[in-house]
GROMACS .gro file of N, CA and C in nm:
model
  435
    1GLY      N    1  -0.142  -0.823  -0.828
    1GLY     CA    2  -0.118  -0.962  -0.852
    1GLY      C    3  -0.242  -1.045  -0.835
    2ASN      N    4  -0.224  -1.171  -0.812
    2ASN     CA    5  -0.335  -1.264  -0.797
    2ASN      C    6  -0.375  -1.287  -0.653
    3SER      N    7  -0.303  -1.227  -0.558
    3SER     CA    8  -0.336  -1.250  -0.418
    3SER      C    9  -0.311  -1.124  -0.336
    4SER      N   10  -0.379  -1.116  -0.225
    4SER     CA   11  -0.364  -1.006  -0.131
    4SER      C   12  -0.404  -1.058   0.007
    5LEU      N   13  -0.381  -0.978   0.108
    5LEU     CA   14  -0.419  -1.015   0.244
    5LEU      C   15  -0.564  -0.974   0.267
    6ARG      N   16  -0.648  -1.071   0.305
    6ARG     CA   17  -0.787  -1.043   0.339
    6ARG      C   18  -0.799  -1.041   0.491
    7ILE      N   19  -0.852  -0.932   0.544
    7ILE     CA   20  -0.876  -0.918   0.687
    7ILE      C   21  -1.026  -0.926   0.707
    8GLU      N   22  -1.073  -1.026   0.782
    8GLU     CA   23  -1.217  -1.046   0.801
    8GLU      C   24  -1.248  -1.052   0.949
    9ASN      N   25  -1.354  -0.984   0.989
    9ASN     CA   26  -1.395  -0.984   1.128
    9ASN      C   27  -1.476  -1.109   1.157
   10ALA      N   28  -1.422  -1.194   1.245
   10ALA     CA   29  -1.486  -1.321   1.278
   10ALA      C   30  -1.597  -1.305   1.382
   11GLY      N   31  -1.613  -1.184   1.434
   11GLY     CA   32  -1.718  -1.157   1.531
   11GLY      C   33  -1.773  -1.018   1.506
   12THR      N   34  -1.838  -0.962   1.604
   12THR     CA   35  -1.887  -0.824   1.594
   12THR      C   36  -1.799  -0.737   1.680
   13GLY      N   37  -1.752  -0.627   1.623
   13GLY     CA   38  -1.666  -0.536   1.698
   13GLY      C   39  -1.526  -0.593   1.710
   14GLY      N   40  -1.468  -0.577   1.827
   14GLY     CA   41  -1.330  -0.620   1.849
   14GLY      C   42  -1.234  -0.516   1.794
   15ASP      N   43  -1.106  -0.550   1.801
   15ASP     CA   44  -1.008  -0.449   1.758
   15ASP      C   45  -0.972  -0.459   1.610
   16LEU      N   46  -1.001  -0.570   1.545
   16LEU     CA   47  -0.975  -0.591   1.402
   16LEU      C   48  -0.828  -0.560   1.367
   17THR      N   49  -0.738  -0.594   1.458
   17THR     CA   50  -0.596  -0.562   1.440
   17THR      C   51  -0.528  -0.655   1.342
   18VAL      N   52  -0.446  -0.597   1.256
   18VAL     CA   53  -0.359  -0.673   1.168
   18VAL      C   54  -0.221  -0.609   1.175
   19TRP      N   55  -0.122  -0.690   1.215
   19TRP     CA   56   0.016  -0.643   1.226
   19TRP      C   57   0.085  -0.652   1.091
   20SER      N   58   0.172  -0.557   1.063
   20SER     CA   59   0.237  -0.550   0.931
   20SER      C   60   0.340  -0.659   0.908
   21GLY      N   61   0.402  -0.710   1.012
   21GLY     CA   62   0.510  -0.808   0.995
   21GLY      C   63   0.644  -0.743   0.965
   22VAL      N   64   0.646  -0.612   0.955
   22VAL     CA   65   0.771  -0.538   0.932
   22VAL      C   66   0.845  -0.528   1.065
   23GLY      N   67   0.973  -0.565   1.065
   23GLY     CA   68   1.053  -0.554   1.186
   23GLY      C   69   1.088  -0.410   1.217
   24PRO      N   70   1.155  -0.387   1.328
   24PRO     CA   71   1.193  -0.250   1.366
   24PRO      C   72   1.272  -0.181   1.255
   25PHE      N   73   1.247  -0.051   1.241
   25PHE     CA   74   1.317   0.029   1.140
   25PHE      C   75   1.326   0.174   1.187
   26ASP      N   76   1.417   0.248   1.130
   26ASP     CA   77   1.434   0.390   1.161
   26ASP      C   78   1.343   0.470   1.069
   27GLY      N   79   1.243   0.534   1.124
   27GLY     CA   80   1.148   0.612   1.046
   27GLY      C   81   1.210   0.734   0.979
   28ALA      N   82   1.328   0.776   1.027
   28ALA     CA   83   1.397   0.888   0.963
   28ALA      C   84   1.460   0.843   0.831
   29LYS      N   85   1.492   0.715   0.822
   29LYS     CA   86   1.557   0.662   0.700
   29LYS      C   87   1.456   0.596   0.606
   30LEU      N   88   1.367   0.513   0.661
   30LEU     CA   89   1.262   0.448   0.580
   30LEU      C   90   1.130   0.512   0.618
   31GLY      N   91   1.110   0.633   0.574
   31GLY     CA   92   0.997   0.713   0.621
   31GLY      C   93   0.874   0.716   0.534
   32LYS      N   94   0.878   0.656   0.417
   32LYS     CA   95   0.759   0.656   0.330
   32LYS      C   96   0.694   0.518   0.333
   33LEU      N   97   0.567   0.515   0.360
   33LEU     CA   98   0.490   0.391   0.358
   33LEU      C   99   0.390   0.400   0.243
   34ARG      N  100   0.390   0.297   0.159
   34ARG     CA  101   0.293   0.287   0.050
   34ARG      C  102   0.223   0.154   0.061
   35PHE      N  103   0.095   0.153   0.028
   35PHE     CA  104   0.021   0.027   0.027
   35PHE      C  105  -0.104   0.041  -0.059
   36ALA      N  106  -0.154  -0.073  -0.103
   36ALA     CA  107  -0.281  -0.079  -0.175
   36ALA      C  108  -0.385  -0.132  -0.078
   37TYR      N  109  -0.507  -0.085  -0.093
   37TYR     CA  110  -0.615  -0.129  -0.004
   37TYR      C  111  -0.746  -0.134  -0.081
   38ARG      N  112  -0.833  -0.219  -0.032
   38ARG     CA  113  -0.972  -0.227  -0.080
   38ARG      C  114  -1.057  -0.238   0.045
   39ILE      N  115  -1.130  -0.132   0.077
   39ILE     CA  116  -1.199  -0.127   0.206
   39ILE      C  117  -1.338  -0.067   0.189
   40PRO      N  118  -1.439  -0.133   0.245
   40PRO     CA  119  -1.575  -0.078   0.239
   40PRO      C  120  -1.596   0.025   0.351
   41ALA      N  121  -1.700   0.104   0.338
   41ALA     CA  122  -1.728   0.211   0.434
   41ALA      C  123  -1.753   0.160   0.576
   42GLU      N  124  -1.800   0.036   0.591
   42GLU     CA  125  -1.833  -0.013   0.726
   42GLU      C  126  -1.711  -0.060   0.805
   43VAL      N  127  -1.592  -0.066   0.744
   43VAL     CA  128  -1.470  -0.103   0.818
   43VAL      C  129  -1.404   0.024   0.870
   44LYS      N  130  -1.382   0.028   1.001
   44LYS     CA  131  -1.327   0.146   1.067
   44LYS      C  132  -1.197   0.109   1.136
   45VAL      N  133  -1.085   0.139   1.071
   45VAL     CA  134  -0.952   0.111   1.126
   45VAL      C  135  -0.860   0.230   1.101
   46ASN      N  136  -0.759   0.242   1.184
   46ASN     CA  137  -0.655   0.342   1.168
   46ASN      C  138  -0.520   0.274   1.164
   47LEU      N  139  -0.418   0.349   1.128
   47LEU     CA  140  -0.281   0.300   1.123
   47LEU      C  141  -0.210   0.342   1.251
   48PHE      N  142  -0.145   0.247   1.317
   48PHE     CA  143  -0.074   0.275   1.442
   48PHE      C  144   0.073   0.239   1.428
   49LEU      N  145   0.159   0.323   1.485
   49LEU     CA  146   0.303   0.297   1.494
   49LEU      C  147   0.338   0.287   1.641
   50GLN      N  148   0.425   0.194   1.675
   50GLN     CA  149   0.476   0.187   1.812
   50GLN      C  150   0.619   0.236   1.811
   51VAL      N  151   0.645   0.341   1.889
   51VAL     CA  152   0.778   0.402   1.900
   51VAL      C  153   0.813   0.408   2.048
   52ASP      N  154   0.921   0.342   2.088
   52ASP     CA  155   0.964   0.339   2.229
   52ASP      C  156   0.850   0.300   2.323
   53GLY      N  157   0.771   0.201   2.283
   53GLY     CA  158   0.664   0.150   2.368
   53GLY      C  159   0.537   0.231   2.367
   54ARG      N  160   0.535   0.342   2.295
   54ARG     CA  161   0.416   0.428   2.290
   54ARG      C  162   0.357   0.423   2.149
   55TYR      N  163   0.224   0.420   2.143
   55TYR     CA  164   0.158   0.417   2.013
   55TYR      C  165   0.124   0.557   1.964
   56TYR      N  166   0.130   0.574   1.833
   56TYR     CA  167   0.092   0.697   1.762
   56TYR      C  168  -0.001   0.654   1.650
   57ALA      N  169  -0.098   0.741   1.616
   57ALA     CA  170  -0.201   0.701   1.519
   57ALA      C  171  -0.210   0.795   1.399
   58PHE      N  172  -0.242   0.735   1.284
   58PHE     CA  173  -0.283   0.808   1.164
   58PHE      C  174  -0.428   0.772   1.139
   59ASP      N  175  -0.514   0.870   1.114
   59ASP     CA  176  -0.651   0.842   1.074
   59ASP      C  177  -0.649   0.773   0.938
   60PHE      N  178  -0.721   0.663   0.926
   60PHE     CA  179  -0.737   0.594   0.799
   60PHE      C  180  -0.887   0.596   0.767
   61THR      N  181  -0.963   0.498   0.810
   61THR     CA  182  -1.108   0.502   0.792
   61THR      C  183  -1.180   0.511   0.926
   62GLY      N  184  -1.106   0.504   1.035
   62GLY     CA  185  -1.166   0.503   1.169
   62GLY      C  186  -1.191   0.640   1.227
   63GLY      N  187  -1.152   0.746   1.156
   63GLY     CA  188  -1.171   0.881   1.208
   63GLY      C  189  -1.068   0.915   1.313
   64PRO      N  190  -1.081   1.033   1.373
   64PRO     CA  191  -0.981   1.077   1.470
   64PRO      C  192  -0.969   0.983   1.589
   65GLN      N  193  -0.847   0.960   1.628
   65GLN     CA  194  -0.818   0.881   1.747
   65GLN      C  195  -0.854   0.964   1.870
   66PRO      N  196  -0.929   0.910   1.966
   66PRO     CA  197  -0.958   0.986   2.087
   66PRO      C  198  -0.829   1.036   2.152
   67PRO      N  199  -0.819   1.167   2.179
   67PRO     CA  200  -0.692   1.226   2.223
   67PRO      C  201  -0.635   1.167   2.353
   68GLU      N  202  -0.720   1.114   2.438
   68GLU     CA  203  -0.670   1.058   2.565
   68GLU      C  204  -0.604   0.922   2.548
   69THR      N  205  -0.608   0.863   2.428
   69THR     CA  206  -0.556   0.729   2.408
   69THR      C  207  -0.413   0.727   2.355
   70CYS      N  208  -0.386   0.803   2.250
   70CYS     CA  209  -0.250   0.813   2.196
   70CYS      C  210  -0.242   0.934   2.104
   71PRO      N  211  -0.123   0.988   2.084
   71PRO     CA  212  -0.110   1.106   1.998
   71PRO      C  213  -0.143   1.075   1.852
   72SER      N  214  -0.203   1.172   1.786
   72SER     CA  215  -0.232   1.160   1.644
   72SER      C  216  -0.115   1.217   1.564
   73LEU      N  217  -0.079   1.145   1.457
   73LEU     CA  218   0.026   1.193   1.367
   73LEU      C  219  -0.035   1.255   1.241
   74GLY      N  220  -0.166   1.257   1.231
   74GLY     CA  221  -0.231   1.316   1.115
   74GLY      C  222  -0.327   1.219   1.050
   75LYS      N  223  -0.356   1.249   0.925
   75LYS     CA  224  -0.456   1.174   0.850
   75LYS      C  225  -0.394   1.124   0.721
   76ILE      N  226  -0.425   1.002   0.684
   76ILE     CA  227  -0.384   0.950   0.554
   76ILE      C  228  -0.477   1.016   0.451
   77GLU      N  229  -0.420   1.091   0.361
   77GLU     CA  230  -0.498   1.173   0.269
   77GLU      C  231  -0.563   1.092   0.157
   78ARG      N  232  -0.675   1.142   0.111
   78ARG     CA  233  -0.748   1.091  -0.006
   78ARG      C  234  -0.792   0.945   0.006
   79VAL      N  235  -0.820   0.900   0.126
   79VAL     CA  236  -0.868   0.763   0.146
   79VAL      C  237  -1.013   0.754   0.098
   80GLN      N  238  -1.042   0.652   0.023
   80GLN     CA  239  -1.178   0.627  -0.024
   80GLN      C  240  -1.221   0.488   0.020
   81ALA      N  241  -1.321   0.484   0.107
   81ALA     CA  242  -1.373   0.357   0.157
   81ALA      C  243  -1.492   0.317   0.070
   82ASP      N  244  -1.462   0.274  -0.055
   82ASP     CA  245  -1.566   0.242  -0.151
   82ASP      C  246  -1.555   0.098  -0.204
   83ASN      N  247  -1.477   0.016  -0.136
   83ASN     CA  248  -1.457  -0.125  -0.171
   83ASN      C  249  -1.395  -0.144  -0.310
   84GLN      N  250  -1.320  -0.044  -0.354
   84GLN     CA  251  -1.244  -0.052  -0.479
   84GLN      C  252  -1.096  -0.046  -0.444
   85TRP      N  253  -1.011  -0.104  -0.528
   85TRP     CA  254  -0.868  -0.098  -0.502
   85TRP      C  255  -0.818   0.045  -0.517
   86ARG      N  256  -0.746   0.090  -0.415
   86ARG     CA  257  -0.688   0.225  -0.410
   86ARG      C  258  -0.546   0.213  -0.358
   87ARG      N  259  -0.469   0.321  -0.373
   87ARG     CA  260  -0.334   0.326  -0.319
   87ARG      C  261  -0.326   0.440  -0.219
   88ALA      N  262  -0.243   0.420  -0.117
   88ALA     CA  263  -0.221   0.523  -0.017
   88ALA      C  264  -0.071   0.540   0.004
   89GLU      N  265  -0.032   0.659   0.042
   89GLU     CA  266   0.107   0.688   0.075
   89GLU      C  267   0.107   0.775   0.200
   90VAL      N  268   0.196   0.742   0.293
   90VAL     CA  269   0.205   0.814   0.419
   90VAL      C  270   0.350   0.852   0.443
   91ASP      N  271   0.374   0.976   0.478
   91ASP     CA  272   0.509   1.021   0.511
   91ASP      C  273   0.529   1.005   0.662
   92LEU      N  274   0.567   0.883   0.701
   92LEU     CA  275   0.587   0.852   0.843
   92LEU      C  276   0.699   0.937   0.902
   93GLY      N  277   0.808   0.951   0.826
   93GLY     CA  278   0.925   1.023   0.875
   93GLY      C  279   0.894   1.167   0.912
   94SER      N  280   0.827   1.240   0.825
   94SER     CA  281   0.794   1.380   0.853
   94SER      C  282   0.701   1.392   0.974
   95ALA      N  283   0.602   1.304   0.980
   95ALA     CA  284   0.507   1.308   1.092
   95ALA      C  285   0.578   1.278   1.224
   96LEU      N  286   0.667   1.179   1.224
   96LEU     CA  287   0.741   1.146   1.347
   96LEU      C  288   0.837   1.258   1.386
   97ARG      N  289   0.901   1.322   1.288
   97ARG     CA  290   0.990   1.436   1.320
   97ARG      C  291   0.914   1.550   1.383
   98ARG      N  292   0.791   1.575   1.337
   98ARG     CA  293   0.709   1.681   1.398
   98ARG      C  294   0.668   1.643   1.541
   99ALA      N  295   0.632   1.516   1.560
   99ALA     CA  296   0.586   1.471   1.692
   99ALA      C  297   0.700   1.456   1.792
  100LEU      N  298   0.820   1.420   1.743
  100LEU     CA  299   0.936   1.393   1.829
  100LEU      C  300   1.056   1.473   1.777
  101PRO      N  301   1.051   1.607   1.785
  101PRO     CA  302   1.154   1.690   1.721
  101PRO      C  303   1.294   1.678   1.780
  102ASP      N  304   1.307   1.629   1.901
  102ASP     CA  305   1.438   1.623   1.967
  102ASP      C  306   1.511   1.491   1.942
  103ARG      N  307   1.459   1.406   1.857
  103ARG     CA  308   1.518   1.274   1.833
  103ARG      C  309   1.601   1.272   1.705
  104ASN      N  310   1.715   1.206   1.711
  104ASN     CA  311   1.794   1.181   1.591
  104ASN      C  312   1.748   1.052   1.524
  105SER      N  313   1.717   0.952   1.607
  105SER     CA  314   1.668   0.824   1.558
  105SER      C  315   1.518   0.815   1.589
  106LEU      N  316   1.442   0.771   1.492
  106LEU     CA  317   1.298   0.754   1.510
  106LEU      C  318   1.264   0.606   1.492
  107GLN      N  319   1.313   0.526   1.586
  107GLN     CA  320   1.297   0.381   1.579
  107GLN      C  321   1.151   0.341   1.593
  108VAL      N  322   1.095   0.284   1.487
  108VAL     CA  323   0.958   0.233   1.488
  108VAL      C  324   0.968   0.084   1.516
  109ASP      N  325   0.903   0.041   1.624
  109ASP     CA  326   0.910  -0.100   1.663
  109ASP      C  327   0.810  -0.186   1.587
  110ARG      N  328   0.688  -0.135   1.569
  110ARG     CA  329   0.583  -0.214   1.503
  110ARG      C  330   0.484  -0.120   1.433
  111ILE      N  331   0.415  -0.177   1.335
  111ILE     CA  332   0.308  -0.106   1.263
  111ILE      C  333   0.187  -0.199   1.258
  112CYS      N  334   0.069  -0.142   1.279
  112CYS     CA  335  -0.053  -0.221   1.264
  112CYS      C  336  -0.168  -0.133   1.219
  113PHE      N  337  -0.271  -0.198   1.168
  113PHE     CA  338  -0.401  -0.136   1.148
  113PHE      C  339  -0.491  -0.192   1.256
  114SER      N  340  -0.574  -0.106   1.316
  114SER     CA  341  -0.662  -0.151   1.423
  114SER      C  342  -0.777  -0.052   1.437
  115ALA      N  343  -0.887  -0.099   1.494
  115ALA     CA  344  -0.997  -0.008   1.526
  115ALA      C  345  -0.948   0.095   1.626
  116PRO      N  346  -0.994   0.220   1.615
  116PRO     CA  347  -0.953   0.321   1.711
  116PRO      C  348  -0.984   0.277   1.854
  117LEU      N  349  -0.895   0.308   1.944
  117LEU     CA  350  -0.911   0.271   2.085
  117LEU      C  351  -1.030   0.342   2.147
  118VAL      N  352  -1.090   0.280   2.244
  118VAL     CA  353  -1.204   0.328   2.321
  118VAL      C  354  -1.311   0.396   2.236
  119THR      N  355  -1.352   0.330   2.129
  119THR     CA  356  -1.462   0.380   2.046
  119THR      C  357  -1.570   0.273   2.038
  120TYR      N  358  -1.689   0.312   1.997
  120TYR     CA  359  -1.799   0.217   1.980
  120TYR      C  360  -1.773   0.117   1.869
  121TYR      N  361  -1.679   0.148   1.778
  121TYR     CA  362  -1.645   0.053   1.672
  121TYR      C  363  -1.598  -0.079   1.732
  122ARG      N  364  -1.533  -0.074   1.847
  122ARG     CA  365  -1.485  -0.197   1.911
  122ARG      C  366  -1.599  -0.282   1.966
  123ALA      N  367  -1.718  -0.222   1.974
  123ALA     CA  368  -1.838  -0.297   2.013
  123ALA      C  369  -1.922  -0.332   1.891
  124GLY      N  370  -1.875  -0.294   1.772
  124GLY     CA  371  -1.949  -0.322   1.649
  124GLY      C  372  -2.058  -0.222   1.621
  125ILE      N  373  -2.058  -0.110   1.691
  125ILE     CA  374  -2.160  -0.006   1.672
  125ILE      C  375  -2.102   0.100   1.578
  126GLY      N  376  -2.167   0.119   1.465
  126GLY     CA  377  -2.121   0.218   1.367
  126GLY      C  378  -2.019   0.166   1.268
  127GLY      N  379  -1.977   0.043   1.285
  127GLY     CA  380  -1.880  -0.017   1.194
  127GLY      C  381  -1.823  -0.145   1.254
  128ASN      N  382  -1.746  -0.218   1.172
  128ASN     CA  383  -1.674  -0.338   1.215
  128ASN      C  384  -1.767  -0.450   1.264
  129GLY      N  385  -1.877  -0.466   1.195
  129GLY     CA  386  -1.971  -0.573   1.228
  129GLY      C  387  -1.918  -0.710   1.187
  130TRP      N  388  -1.992  -0.812   1.226
  130TRP     CA  389  -1.956  -0.950   1.195
  130TRP      C  390  -1.942  -0.968   1.045
  131GLY      N  391  -1.833  -1.031   1.003
  131GLY     CA  392  -1.812  -1.064   0.863
  131GLY      C  393  -1.757  -0.953   0.776
  132THR      N  394  -1.744  -0.830   0.830
  132THR     CA  395  -1.687  -0.724   0.746
  132THR      C  396  -1.543  -0.762   0.710
  133LYS      N  397  -1.504  -0.724   0.590
  133LYS     CA  398  -1.369  -0.759   0.547
  133LYS      C  399  -1.311  -0.648   0.461
  134TRP      N  400  -1.179  -0.644   0.461
  134TRP     CA  401  -1.108  -0.552   0.373
  134TRP      C  402  -0.978  -0.619   0.330
  135TYR      N  403  -0.910  -0.558   0.234
  135TYR     CA  404  -0.792  -0.620   0.173
  135TYR      C  405  -0.675  -0.523   0.174
  136LEU      N  406  -0.555  -0.581   0.185
  136LEU     CA  407  -0.432  -0.503   0.191
  136LEU      C  408  -0.329  -0.571   0.101
  137ASP      N  409  -0.251  -0.491   0.030
  137ASP     CA  410  -0.151  -0.547  -0.062
  137ASP      C  411  -0.039  -0.446  -0.083
  138ASP      N  412   0.071  -0.492  -0.139
  138ASP     CA  413   0.184  -0.407  -0.180
  138ASP      C  414   0.233  -0.314  -0.068
  139PHE      N  415   0.244  -0.367   0.052
  139PHE     CA  416   0.291  -0.291   0.169
  139PHE      C  417   0.440  -0.267   0.152
  140GLU      N  418   0.483  -0.140   0.148
  140GLU     CA  419   0.621  -0.109   0.114
  140GLU      C  420   0.673   0.011   0.192
  141LEU      N  421   0.789  -0.005   0.253
  141LEU     CA  422   0.860   0.107   0.317
  141LEU      C  423   0.975   0.148   0.228
  142THR      N  424   0.989   0.280   0.205
  142THR     CA  425   1.098   0.330   0.122
  142THR      C  426   1.163   0.450   0.190
  143SER      N  427   1.274   0.490   0.135
  143SER     CA  428   1.348   0.604   0.187
  143SER      C  429   1.263   0.730   0.177
  144SER      N  430   1.274   0.816   0.277
  144SER     CA  431   1.198   0.941   0.275
  144SER      C  432   1.271   1.051   0.200
  145ARG      N  433   1.385   1.018   0.145
  145ARG     CA  434   1.464   1.119   0.070
  145ARG      C  435   1.446   1.104  -0.076
   0.00000   0.00000   0.00000
């Protein structure tokens, strides 16, 4: 369309967090996430889900989440940080079922993109410098069936 969400770093480093605005949902039922993005190589963020007060991470452009911070649910495949519009799809439901196999309900409380925890990116070293920006559009949750 003619508009999208622009995320711009007003300083150097920081967490560069953007919340999805999606309310709580059952990841077993609405398990597919699709979105469009335009992101340059210098922006380092990952996708985080909050489930029962605990965060889980998918690698996006920020690389692997340090293991001592929160469990990894995997990597968003075929991501290209080339500042061109691209599409991504993530199977949240399958990843959550693997991570939490004993659950019938996989209630996701919140979703956000943020710089990986306890990394130099949060200090603006190696990425996420002042004025870096990226774009997000067509954020959509659909049935995993």
